[in-house]
Amino acid sequence: MTKTEPTWQKSTHSEEASSCVYVAASSPGTILLRESDEPEAILTTGAPQLAALISTLRTPRKPPRT
């Protein structure tokens, strides 16, 4: 059986000529993430977990009280 390589897509939020984030679909419900500086290091996650991460990153942080 031949193992197929994932089809990687660069994030639209990655700037040209900088550290880029790539995403690929794997088996049903599995998402792969990697960074251009270390493409051999691949993070495996699921769609709900990735959606939660993105939601958290998009939520503005409140400044600390002084």
PDB file of C-alpha atoms in Angstrom:
ATOM      1  CA  MET A   1       0.000   0.000   0.000  1.00  0.00           C
ATOM      2  CA  THR A   2       1.328   3.463  -0.927  1.00  0.00           C
ATOM      3  CA  LYS A   3       1.237   6.210   1.666  1.00  0.00           C
ATOM      4  CA  THR A   4      -0.025   9.468   0.186  1.00  0.00           C
ATOM      5  CA  GLU A   5       1.614  12.712   1.229  1.00  0.00           C
ATOM      6  CA  PRO A   6      -0.642  15.410   2.679  1.00  0.00           C
ATOM      7  CA  THR A   7      -1.495  18.386   0.488  1.00  0.00           C
ATOM      8  CA  TRP A   8      -0.197  21.363   2.461  1.00  0.00           C
ATOM      9  CA  GLN A   9      -1.755  24.811   2.164  1.00  0.00           C
ATOM     10  CA  LYS A  10      -0.144  27.982   3.480  1.00  0.00           C
ATOM     11  CA  SER A  11      -2.259  30.012   5.888  1.00  0.00           C
ATOM     12  CA  THR A  12      -3.639  33.187   4.343  1.00  0.00           C
ATOM     13  CA  HIS A  13      -2.436  35.013   7.470  1.00  0.00           C
ATOM     14  CA  SER A  14       1.207  34.067   6.847  1.00  0.00           C
ATOM     15  CA  GLU A  15       3.246  36.886   5.363  1.00  0.00           C
ATOM     16  CA  GLU A  16       5.497  36.385   2.372  1.00  0.00           C
ATOM     17  CA  ALA A  17       9.113  35.444   3.198  1.00  0.00           C
ATOM     18  CA  SER A  18       8.452  34.931   6.907  1.00  0.00           C
ATOM     19  CA  SER A  19       7.665  32.017   9.169  1.00  0.00           C
ATOM     20  CA  CYS A  20       4.599  30.452   7.612  1.00  0.00           C
ATOM     21  CA  VAL A  21       1.997  28.091   9.029  1.00  0.00           C
ATOM     22  CA  TYR A  22       0.809  25.250   6.807  1.00  0.00           C
ATOM     23  CA  VAL A  23      -2.303  23.109   7.262  1.00  0.00           C
ATOM     24  CA  ALA A  24      -3.352  19.801   5.672  1.00  0.00           C
ATOM     25  CA  ALA A  25      -6.227  17.374   6.076  1.00  0.00           C
ATOM     26  CA  SER A  26      -5.322  13.820   6.959  1.00  0.00           C
ATOM     27  CA  SER A  27      -7.685  11.007   7.860  1.00  0.00           C
ATOM     28  CA  PRO A  28     -11.307  12.098   8.373  1.00  0.00           C
ATOM     29  CA  GLY A  29     -11.449  14.581  11.234  1.00  0.00           C
ATOM     30  CA  THR A  30      -7.668  14.909  11.554  1.00  0.00           C
ATOM     31  CA  ILE A  31      -5.817  18.123  10.751  1.00  0.00           C
ATOM     32  CA  LEU A  32      -2.050  18.488  10.408  1.00  0.00           C
ATOM     33  CA  LEU A  33      -0.165  21.708  11.169  1.00  0.00           C
ATOM     34  CA  ARG A  34       3.467  22.605  10.546  1.00  0.00           C
ATOM     35  CA  GLU A  35       5.680  25.675  10.484  1.00  0.00           C
ATOM     36  CA  SER A  36       7.965  26.493   7.560  1.00  0.00           C
ATOM     37  CA  ASP A  37      11.124  26.729   9.686  1.00  0.00           C
ATOM     38  CA  GLU A  38      10.696  23.133  10.956  1.00  0.00           C
ATOM     39  CA  PRO A  39       8.538  21.287   8.402  1.00  0.00           C
ATOM     40  CA  GLU A  40       9.405  17.884   9.866  1.00  0.00           C
ATOM     41  CA  ALA A  41       7.700  18.821  13.174  1.00  0.00           C
ATOM     42  CA  ILE A  42       4.005  18.151  12.552  1.00  0.00           C
ATOM     43  CA  LEU A  43       1.206  18.778  15.035  1.00  0.00           C
ATOM     44  CA  THR A  44      -1.854  16.537  14.721  1.00  0.00           C
ATOM     45  CA  THR A  45      -5.204  17.808  15.960  1.00  0.00           C
ATOM     46  CA  GLY A  46      -8.922  17.605  15.316  1.00  0.00           C
ATOM     47  CA  ALA A  47     -11.261  20.183  13.821  1.00  0.00           C
ATOM     48  CA  PRO A  48     -12.987  21.059  17.145  1.00  0.00           C
ATOM     49  CA  GLN A  49      -9.644  21.541  18.912  1.00  0.00           C
ATOM     50  CA  LEU A  50      -8.283  23.722  16.101  1.00  0.00           C
ATOM     51  CA  ALA A  51     -11.465  25.809  16.092  1.00  0.00           C
ATOM     52  CA  ALA A  52     -11.124  26.326  19.861  1.00  0.00           C
ATOM     53  CA  LEU A  53      -7.486  27.387  19.473  1.00  0.00           C
ATOM     54  CA  ILE A  54      -8.323  29.875  16.707  1.00  0.00           C
ATOM     55  CA  SER A  55     -11.206  31.271  18.739  1.00  0.00           C
ATOM     56  CA  THR A  56      -8.924  31.752  21.739  1.00  0.00           C
ATOM     57  CA  LEU A  57      -6.257  33.462  19.645  1.00  0.00           C
ATOM     58  CA  ARG A  58      -8.816  35.821  18.112  1.00  0.00           C
ATOM     59  CA  THR A  59     -10.281  36.860  21.473  1.00  0.00           C
ATOM     60  CA  PRO A  60      -8.829  40.215  22.552  1.00  0.00           C
ATOM     61  CA  ARG A  61      -6.983  40.096  25.838  1.00  0.00           C
ATOM     62  CA  LYS A  62      -7.903  42.528  28.564  1.00  0.00           C
ATOM     63  CA  PRO A  63      -4.997  44.571  29.920  1.00  0.00           C
ATOM     64  CA  PRO A  64      -3.982  43.642  33.471  1.00  0.00           C
ATOM     65  CA  ARG A  65      -5.445  45.758  36.248  1.00  0.00           C
ATOM     66  CA  THR A  66      -3.036  48.143  37.884  1.00  0.00           C
TER      67      THR A  66
END
